[in-house]
mmCIF file of C-alpha atoms and ligand atoms in Angstrom:
data_model
loop_
_atom_site.group_PDB
_atom_site.id
_atom_site.type_symbol
_atom_site.label_atom_id
_atom_site.label_comp_id
_atom_site.label_asym_id
_atom_site.label_seq_id
_atom_site.Cartn_x
_atom_site.Cartn_y
_atom_site.Cartn_z
ATOM 1 C CA MET I 1 18.121 63.140 4.242
ATOM 2 C CA THR I 2 15.593 63.951 1.538
ATOM 3 C CA ILE I 3 12.175 62.282 1.332
ATOM 4 C CA ARG I 4 13.440 60.075 -1.475
ATOM 5 C CA GLU I 5 16.642 59.103 0.389
ATOM 6 C CA MET I 6 14.648 58.166 3.456
ATOM 7 C CA GLN I 7 12.202 56.136 1.386
ATOM 8 C CA GLU I 8 15.108 54.309 -0.271
ATOM 9 C CA GLU I 9 16.699 53.506 3.090
ATOM 10 C CA ILE I 10 13.363 52.128 4.362
ATOM 11 C CA LEU I 11 12.957 49.998 1.229
ATOM 12 C CA ARG I 12 16.526 48.686 1.617
ATOM 13 C CA LEU I 13 16.063 47.730 5.289
ATOM 14 C CA LYS I 14 12.609 46.294 4.603
ATOM 15 C CA ALA I 15 14.005 43.923 1.966
ATOM 16 C CA GLN I 16 17.078 43.054 4.028
ATOM 17 C CA LYS I 17 15.090 42.239 7.184
ATOM 18 C CA ASN I 18 11.994 40.796 5.498
ATOM 19 C CA ILE I 19 9.637 43.388 6.982
ATOM 20 C CA VAL I 20 6.109 44.002 5.725
ATOM 21 C CA ILE I 21 4.809 47.576 5.919
ATOM 22 C CA LEU I 22 1.043 48.067 6.116
ATOM 23 C CA ALA I 23 -0.544 51.480 5.701
ATOM 24 C CA HIS I 24 -4.115 52.528 6.328
ATOM 25 C CA SER I 25 -5.498 54.631 3.466
ATOM 26 C CA TYR I 26 -5.454 57.779 5.648
ATOM 27 C CA GLN I 27 -1.658 57.756 5.818
ATOM 28 C CA ARG I 28 0.396 60.479 4.183
ATOM 29 C CA ARG I 29 1.325 60.036 0.533
ATOM 30 C CA GLU I 30 5.022 59.406 1.212
ATOM 31 C CA ILE I 31 4.092 56.561 3.588
ATOM 32 C CA VAL I 32 1.585 54.955 1.198
ATOM 33 C CA GLU I 33 4.289 54.946 -1.488
ATOM 34 C CA ILE I 34 6.639 52.709 0.537
ATOM 35 C CA ALA I 35 3.947 50.384 1.943
ATOM 36 C CA ASP I 36 3.566 46.779 0.789
ATOM 37 C CA TYR I 37 -0.171 47.020 1.231
ATOM 38 C CA THR I 38 -2.638 49.864 1.709
ATOM 39 C CA GLY I 39 -6.321 49.408 2.479
ATOM 40 C CA ASP I 40 -9.256 49.780 4.843
ATOM 41 C CA SER I 41 -9.412 48.169 8.300
ATOM 42 C CA TYR I 42 -10.974 44.950 7.055
ATOM 43 C CA ALA I 43 -8.510 44.481 4.197
ATOM 44 C CA LEU I 44 -5.543 45.175 6.491
ATOM 45 C CA ALA I 45 -6.744 42.609 9.029
ATOM 46 C CA ARG I 46 -7.201 39.975 6.314
ATOM 47 C CA PHE I 47 -3.880 40.744 4.580
ATOM 48 C CA VAL I 48 -1.894 40.108 7.737
ATOM 49 C CA GLN I 49 -3.096 36.552 8.077
ATOM 50 C CA ASN I 50 -1.326 35.522 4.879
ATOM 51 C CA ALA I 51 1.764 37.713 5.213
ATOM 52 C CA LYS I 52 4.935 35.613 5.390
ATOM 53 C CA ALA I 53 7.174 38.289 6.959
ATOM 54 C CA GLN I 54 7.979 37.927 10.658
ATOM 55 C CA THR I 55 8.013 41.674 11.292
ATOM 56 C CA VAL I 56 5.086 43.977 10.556
ATOM 57 C CA ILE I 57 5.095 47.761 10.756
ATOM 58 C CA MET I 58 1.555 49.115 11.000
ATOM 59 C CA CYS I 59 1.310 52.699 9.761
ATOM 60 C CA GLY I 60 -2.048 53.611 11.213
ATOM 61 C CA VAL I 61 -3.469 53.817 14.724
ATOM 62 C CA ARG I 62 -3.094 51.602 17.778
ATOM 63 C CA PHE I 63 -6.182 49.391 17.406
ATOM 64 C CA MET I 64 -4.977 48.400 13.923
ATOM 65 C CA ALA I 65 -1.583 47.285 15.243
ATOM 66 C CA GLU I 66 -3.343 45.439 18.083
ATOM 67 C CA THR I 67 -5.545 43.634 15.549
ATOM 68 C CA VAL I 68 -2.427 42.463 13.709
ATOM 69 C CA LYS I 69 -0.891 41.190 16.966
ATOM 70 C CA ILE I 70 -4.120 39.436 17.970
ATOM 71 C CA LEU I 71 -4.200 37.566 14.659
ATOM 72 C CA SER I 72 -0.453 36.948 14.351
ATOM 73 C CA PRO I 73 1.084 36.558 17.827
ATOM 74 C CA GLU I 74 4.251 35.003 16.396
ATOM 75 C CA LYS I 75 5.075 38.205 14.506
ATOM 76 C CA ARG I 76 6.870 41.278 15.853
ATOM 77 C CA VAL I 77 4.364 44.074 15.332
ATOM 78 C CA TYR I 78 5.396 47.723 15.470
ATOM 79 C CA LEU I 79 3.033 50.691 15.675
ATOM 80 C CA SER I 80 4.717 53.280 13.441
ATOM 81 C CA ASN I 81 4.125 56.118 15.930
ATOM 82 C CA GLY I 82 3.297 55.166 19.510
ATOM 83 C CA GLU I 83 1.186 58.308 20.017
ATOM 84 C CA ALA I 84 -1.196 57.432 17.196
ATOM 85 C CA GLY I 85 -4.448 56.253 18.762
ATOM 86 C CA CYS I 86 -8.029 56.364 17.545
ATOM 87 C CA PRO I 87 -9.953 58.497 20.080
ATOM 88 C CA MET I 88 -13.159 56.619 19.267
ATOM 89 C CA ALA I 89 -11.529 53.259 20.082
ATOM 90 C CA GLU I 90 -10.898 54.457 23.634
ATOM 91 C CA GLN I 91 -14.186 56.278 24.258
ATOM 92 C CA LEU I 92 -16.019 53.503 26.053
ATOM 93 C CA ASP I 93 -15.026 52.392 29.525
ATOM 94 C CA PRO I 94 -14.984 48.559 29.929
ATOM 95 C CA GLU I 95 -16.952 48.939 33.195
ATOM 96 C CA LEU I 96 -19.711 50.814 31.358
ATOM 97 C CA LEU I 97 -19.813 48.090 28.719
ATOM 98 C CA ARG I 98 -20.182 45.424 31.441
ATOM 99 C CA ALA I 99 -23.125 47.401 32.856
ATOM 100 C CA LEU I 100 -24.714 47.733 29.398
ATOM 101 C CA LYS I 101 -24.415 43.990 28.838
ATOM 102 C CA GLU I 102 -26.406 43.451 32.015
ATOM 103 C CA GLN I 103 -28.978 46.003 30.881
ATOM 104 C CA TYR I 104 -29.461 44.219 27.513
ATOM 105 C CA PRO I 105 -28.980 40.521 28.382
ATOM 106 C CA ASN I 106 -30.506 39.256 25.117
ATOM 107 C CA ALA I 107 -28.392 41.425 22.855
ATOM 108 C CA ILE I 108 -25.276 40.249 21.056
ATOM 109 C CA VAL I 109 -22.435 42.751 21.529
ATOM 110 C CA ALA I 110 -21.077 43.973 18.207
ATOM 111 C CA ALA I 111 -17.868 46.009 18.306
ATOM 112 C CA TYR I 112 -16.712 48.243 15.535
ATOM 113 C CA ILE I 113 -13.099 47.208 14.936
ATOM 114 C CA ASN I 114 -12.159 50.718 16.152
ATOM 115 C CA THR I 115 -12.048 49.488 19.771
ATOM 116 C CA THR I 116 -9.186 48.643 22.124
ATOM 117 C CA ALA I 117 -8.145 45.007 22.584
ATOM 118 C CA GLU I 118 -9.475 45.264 26.145
ATOM 119 C CA LEU I 119 -12.964 46.245 24.932
ATOM 120 C CA LYS I 120 -12.891 43.468 22.333
ATOM 121 C CA THR I 121 -12.465 40.901 25.119
ATOM 122 C CA LEU I 122 -16.048 41.783 26.169
ATOM 123 C CA CYS I 123 -17.615 41.600 22.699
ATOM 124 C CA ASP I 124 -19.164 38.779 20.652
ATOM 125 C CA VAL I 125 -18.500 39.908 17.122
ATOM 126 C CA CYS I 126 -16.401 42.547 15.435
ATOM 127 C CA VAL I 127 -17.315 44.516 12.304
ATOM 128 C CA THR I 128 -15.680 47.086 10.050
ATOM 129 C CA SER I 129 -17.248 49.830 7.975
ATOM 130 C CA SER I 130 -17.070 47.604 4.882
ATOM 131 C CA SER I 131 -18.432 44.473 6.571
ATOM 132 C CA ALA I 132 -20.915 45.643 9.241
ATOM 133 C CA GLU I 133 -24.139 45.238 7.267
ATOM 134 C CA ARG I 134 -23.097 41.867 5.799
ATOM 135 C CA ILE I 135 -21.978 40.432 9.145
ATOM 136 C CA LEU I 136 -24.814 41.707 11.321
ATOM 137 C CA SER I 137 -27.422 40.531 8.811
ATOM 138 C CA LYS I 138 -26.094 36.964 9.194
ATOM 139 C CA LEU I 139 -26.402 36.853 12.992
ATOM 140 C CA PRO I 140 -29.240 34.688 14.329
ATOM 141 C CA GLN I 141 -29.791 37.130 17.219
ATOM 142 C CA ASN I 142 -32.304 39.920 16.666
ATOM 143 C CA GLU I 143 -31.012 42.300 19.347
ATOM 144 C CA ILE I 144 -27.665 44.015 18.852
ATOM 145 C CA LEU I 145 -25.765 46.242 21.278
ATOM 146 C CA PHE I 146 -23.542 48.174 18.872
ATOM 147 C CA ILE I 147 -20.430 49.989 20.179
ATOM 148 C CA PRO I 148 -18.926 52.581 19.977
ATOM 149 C CA ASP I 149 -19.865 54.469 16.787
ATOM 150 C CA ILE I 150 -23.468 55.667 16.870
ATOM 151 C CA ASN I 151 -23.244 57.021 13.303
ATOM 152 C CA LEU I 152 -22.085 53.760 11.723
ATOM 153 C CA GLY I 153 -24.578 51.980 13.982
ATOM 154 C CA ARG I 154 -27.513 54.124 12.839
ATOM 155 C CA TYR I 155 -26.499 53.684 9.208
ATOM 156 C CA VAL I 156 -26.445 49.875 9.543
ATOM 157 C CA GLU I 157 -29.711 50.005 11.506
ATOM 158 C CA SER I 158 -31.337 51.774 8.547
ATOM 159 C CA LYS I 159 -30.236 48.854 6.325
ATOM 160 C CA LEU I 160 -31.388 46.116 8.729
ATOM 161 C CA PRO I 161 -34.888 47.099 9.921
ATOM 162 C CA GLN I 162 -35.530 43.508 11.062
ATOM 163 C CA LYS I 163 -32.956 43.920 13.883
ATOM 164 C CA LYS I 164 -33.329 45.833 17.154
ATOM 165 C CA PHE I 165 -30.269 48.012 17.874
ATOM 166 C CA TYR I 166 -29.067 49.564 21.144
ATOM 167 C CA PHE I 167 -26.385 52.294 21.119
ATOM 168 C CA VAL I 168 -24.191 54.296 23.441
ATOM 169 C CA GLN I 169 -23.193 57.835 22.565
ATOM 170 C CA GLY I 170 -19.839 57.617 20.758
ATOM 171 C CA GLY I 171 -18.273 58.414 17.441
ATOM 172 C CA CYS I 172 -15.376 59.701 15.411
ATOM 173 C CA PRO I 173 -14.201 63.211 16.348
ATOM 174 C CA THR I 174 -12.986 63.733 12.773
ATOM 175 C CA HIS I 175 -16.022 62.671 10.738
ATOM 176 C CA VAL I 176 -18.430 64.471 13.068
ATOM 177 C CA ARG I 177 -16.989 67.769 11.788
ATOM 178 C CA ALA I 178 -18.715 67.377 8.399
ATOM 179 C CA THR I 179 -22.216 68.846 8.411
ATOM 180 C CA ALA I 180 -25.255 69.215 6.153
ATOM 181 C CA GLN I 181 -24.098 72.808 5.497
ATOM 182 C CA ASP I 182 -20.807 71.444 4.127
ATOM 183 C CA VAL I 183 -22.807 69.197 1.804
ATOM 184 C CA ALA I 184 -24.941 72.134 0.597
ATOM 185 C CA ARG I 185 -21.865 74.297 -0.011
ATOM 186 C CA ALA I 186 -19.894 71.553 -1.804
ATOM 187 C CA ARG I 187 -22.889 70.616 -3.975
ATOM 188 C CA ALA I 188 -23.393 74.279 -4.933
ATOM 189 C CA MET I 189 -19.712 74.641 -5.874
ATOM 190 C CA HIS I 190 -19.512 71.305 -7.739
ATOM 191 C CA PRO I 191 -22.993 70.546 -9.088
ATOM 192 C CA GLU I 192 -21.742 67.722 -11.366
ATOM 193 C CA ALA I 193 -19.837 65.907 -8.618
ATOM 194 C CA GLN I 194 -20.927 62.717 -6.874
ATOM 195 C CA LEU I 195 -20.837 62.737 -3.068
ATOM 196 C CA LEU I 196 -19.011 59.731 -1.569
ATOM 197 C CA VAL I 197 -19.015 59.482 2.236
ATOM 198 C CA HIS I 198 -17.835 57.257 5.053
ATOM 199 C CA PRO I 199 -20.580 55.883 7.362
ATOM 200 C CA GLU I 200 -18.808 57.442 10.374
ATOM 201 C CA CYS I 201 -20.253 60.777 9.176
ATOM 202 C CA ARG I 202 -23.406 62.199 10.778
ATOM 203 C CA PHE I 203 -26.654 60.811 9.365
ATOM 204 C CA GLU I 204 -27.521 64.302 7.994
ATOM 205 C CA VAL I 205 -24.471 63.881 5.704
ATOM 206 C CA VAL I 206 -24.850 60.160 4.969
ATOM 207 C CA LYS I 207 -28.443 60.549 3.799
ATOM 208 C CA GLU I 208 -27.344 63.039 1.098
ATOM 209 C CA ALA I 209 -24.648 60.754 -0.336
ATOM 210 C CA ASP I 210 -24.555 59.070 -3.736
ATOM 211 C CA TYR I 211 -22.375 56.343 -2.217
ATOM 212 C CA VAL I 212 -21.654 55.316 1.395
ATOM 213 C CA GLY I 213 -18.749 52.992 2.142
ATOM 214 C CA SER I 214 -15.401 52.246 3.729
ATOM 215 C CA THR I 215 -12.243 54.045 2.681
ATOM 216 C CA SER I 216 -11.460 51.265 0.162
ATOM 217 C CA GLY I 217 -15.101 51.234 -0.944
ATOM 218 C CA ILE I 218 -14.981 54.968 -1.659
ATOM 219 C CA MET I 219 -11.713 54.632 -3.585
ATOM 220 C CA ASP I 220 -12.937 51.675 -5.658
ATOM 221 C CA PHE I 221 -16.224 53.422 -6.409
ATOM 222 C CA ALA I 222 -14.466 56.588 -7.637
ATOM 223 C CA LYS I 223 -12.002 54.629 -9.776
ATOM 224 C CA GLN I 224 -14.698 52.513 -11.425
ATOM 225 C CA SER I 225 -17.288 55.263 -11.888
ATOM 226 C CA SER I 226 -17.771 56.940 -15.252
ATOM 227 C CA ALA I 227 -18.350 60.238 -13.371
ATOM 228 C CA LYS I 228 -15.524 62.755 -13.543
ATOM 229 C CA GLU I 229 -15.930 64.730 -10.307
ATOM 230 C CA PHE I 230 -16.332 63.628 -6.714
ATOM 231 C CA ILE I 231 -16.827 65.252 -3.312
ATOM 232 C CA ILE I 232 -15.078 63.073 -0.732
ATOM 233 C CA GLY I 233 -16.660 62.865 2.727
ATOM 234 C CA THR I 234 -13.883 61.250 4.739
ATOM 235 C CA ASP I 235 -10.303 62.074 5.747
ATOM 236 C CA ASN I 236 -8.870 64.377 3.102
ATOM 237 C CA SER I 237 -5.977 62.044 2.270
ATOM 238 C CA ILE I 238 -8.469 59.903 0.322
ATOM 239 C CA ALA I 239 -9.132 62.803 -2.069
ATOM 240 C CA GLU I 240 -5.365 63.284 -2.379
ATOM 241 C CA HIS I 241 -4.586 59.599 -3.086
ATOM 242 C CA LEU I 242 -7.428 59.409 -5.593
ATOM 243 C CA GLN I 243 -6.062 62.432 -7.408
ATOM 244 C CA TYR I 244 -2.779 60.539 -7.944
ATOM 245 C CA ASP I 245 -4.587 57.343 -8.960
ATOM 246 C CA CYS I 246 -7.026 59.076 -11.343
ATOM 247 C CA PRO I 247 -5.364 62.218 -12.731
ATOM 248 C CA ASP I 248 -8.137 62.660 -15.322
ATOM 249 C CA LYS I 249 -10.822 63.028 -12.587
ATOM 250 C CA LYS I 250 -11.373 65.738 -9.962
ATOM 251 C CA PHE I 251 -11.699 65.210 -6.211
ATOM 252 C CA TYR I 252 -12.904 67.814 -3.716
ATOM 253 C CA PRO I 253 -12.801 67.404 0.086
ATOM 254 C CA LEU I 254 -16.269 67.773 1.616
ATOM 255 C CA SER I 255 -14.718 69.887 4.376
ATOM 256 C CA LYS I 256 -11.198 71.104 5.015
ATOM 257 C CA ASP I 257 -11.667 70.023 8.633
ATOM 258 C CA LEU I 258 -11.882 66.337 7.729
ATOM 259 C CA VAL I 259 -8.367 65.480 8.887
ATOM 260 C CA CYS I 260 -7.586 62.706 11.361
ATOM 261 C CA HIS I 261 -4.624 64.103 13.275
ATOM 262 C CA ASN I 262 -3.735 60.724 14.720
ATOM 263 C CA MET I 263 -3.425 59.186 11.269
ATOM 264 C CA LYS I 264 -1.130 62.033 10.229
ATOM 265 C CA LEU I 265 1.334 61.545 13.118
ATOM 266 C CA THR I 266 3.373 58.896 11.316
ATOM 267 C CA SER I 267 6.416 60.253 9.502
ATOM 268 C CA LEU I 268 8.973 58.487 7.317
ATOM 269 C CA ALA I 269 11.438 58.907 10.198
ATOM 270 C CA ASP I 270 9.077 56.875 12.426
ATOM 271 C CA VAL I 271 8.951 54.088 9.848
ATOM 272 C CA LEU I 272 12.741 54.127 9.522
ATOM 273 C CA ASN I 273 13.051 53.840 13.330
ATOM 274 C CA CYS I 274 10.770 50.808 13.302
ATOM 275 C CA CYS I 275 12.833 49.230 10.502
ATOM 276 C CA ARG I 276 15.852 49.656 12.781
ATOM 277 C CA GLY I 277 13.955 47.902 15.599
ATOM 278 C CA GLU I 278 13.611 51.092 17.654
ATOM 279 C CA GLY I 279 9.854 51.766 17.464
ATOM 280 C CA GLU I 280 7.049 50.706 19.801
ATOM 281 C CA GLU I 281 6.458 46.970 19.665
ATOM 282 C CA ILE I 282 2.909 45.862 20.496
ATOM 283 C CA THR I 283 2.599 43.384 23.346
ATOM 284 C CA LEU I 284 -0.600 41.826 24.690
ATOM 285 C CA SER I 285 -1.072 39.284 27.442
ATOM 286 C CA GLU I 286 -2.017 35.873 26.032
ATOM 287 C CA GLU I 287 -5.263 35.988 28.004
ATOM 288 C CA THR I 288 -6.312 39.342 26.495
ATOM 289 C CA ARG I 289 -5.214 38.278 23.023
ATOM 290 C CA LEU I 290 -7.226 35.063 23.043
ATOM 291 C CA GLN I 291 -10.313 36.709 24.529
ATOM 292 C CA ALA I 292 -10.163 39.571 22.006
ATOM 293 C CA LYS I 293 -9.514 37.173 19.124
ATOM 294 C CA ARG I 294 -12.907 35.475 19.508
ATOM 295 C CA CYS I 295 -14.836 38.440 18.116
ATOM 296 C CA ILE I 296 -12.317 39.004 15.296
ATOM 297 C CA ASP I 297 -12.501 35.320 14.325
ATOM 298 C CA ARG I 298 -16.275 35.644 14.200
ATOM 299 C CA MET I 299 -15.898 38.679 11.936
ATOM 300 C CA ILE I 300 -13.677 36.737 9.541
ATOM 301 C CA GLU I 301 -15.959 33.705 9.623
ATOM 302 C CA LEU I 302 -19.078 35.768 8.801
ATOM 303 C CA GLY I 303 -17.362 38.417 6.680
ATOM 304 C CA GLY I 304 -16.230 36.055 3.942
HETATM 305 P P1 LIG X 1 -12.107 51.989 7.188
HETATM 306 O O1 LIG X 1 -12.231 50.594 7.689
HETATM 307 O O2 LIG X 1 -13.201 52.384 6.266
HETATM 308 O O3 LIG X 1 -10.759 52.215 6.592
HETATM 309 O O4 LIG X 1 -12.279 52.973 8.409
HETATM 310 C C1 LIG X 1 -11.371 53.051 9.444
HETATM 311 C C2 LIG X 1 -11.415 54.358 10.075
HETATM 312 O O5 LIG X 1 -10.865 54.563 11.115
HETATM 313 C C3 LIG X 1 -12.195 55.389 9.417
HETATM 314 O O6 LIG X 1 -12.189 56.526 10.171
HETATM 315 FE FE1 LIG X 2 -10.415 57.028 14.621
HETATM 316 FE FE2 LIG X 2 -11.889 58.806 13.320
HETATM 317 FE FE3 LIG X 2 -9.239 58.804 13.029
HETATM 318 FE FE4 LIG X 2 -10.744 56.850 11.966
HETATM 319 S S1 LIG X 2 -10.752 59.006 11.421
HETATM 320 S S2 LIG X 2 -8.827 56.603 13.110
HETATM 321 S S3 LIG X 2 -12.329 56.643 13.537
HETATM 322 S S4 LIG X 2 -10.370 59.243 14.912
#
């Protein structure tokens, strides 16, 4: 089958079986093209709540499919490729988190949405890269134990000096590859370009940026800006998608190493398998689902 034939077969089955396909913005171009909705973690979580379809295929990583299942237990939720996990989501051991909660008894536990459902059962509020500052600023508590991404945590801390943050060492193995040297090199090569970065990057990169935001935030900023050139400090698929969306502008990856291998695992063949009911269906015990849902509900309540 060609790429186009496979896409057409997916679109046919999707319509016939009333399936909704969600794709995170880091997915390959051929996946984004057949998705019903593409966005950042927050937008994907919100979209699902209103989706009418009874079957959802999540083209992304495991915690994203789990989030869909937590919010919509009545739906059949497939993870496009069962091997696709977010290494950061699994970095923290639940036992260690229990110990940290004892160490900081007055702190509210804020989980980046990039966490397993099991870890979410132990947390008070969830945040995403696009909602963290807004949500944490609204909390009455002044002490926050933020897990697992120390880079996003430090970035939000710099925006909320009135709050006291506690961190554990953790972060994204993809974004950590971008360094201040990459920024210096990219700026020298493209002196007119604006630098747009994801807050999962190291602080040495974030502090040099013209804009810091989620994947959707970066894309919206680039589309709306009157600037013509941009250096993109997040997974390189964002530069690629933007180049299709804005052919009159130029997009340069901050580093060629900014590639999330887990996000690139999903192929059209995986999506076709899921449409045929042969992929990995997400299941969660009702106890885990309800416990994990509390912090996601809080995110939606405070996130607006
Ligand atoms: P966004 O919510 O910005 O899409 O981030 C998710 C992610 O995993 C980035 O690495
Ligand atoms: Fe996880 Fe990083 Fe990949 Fe995002 S880019 S899914 S945080 S490993």
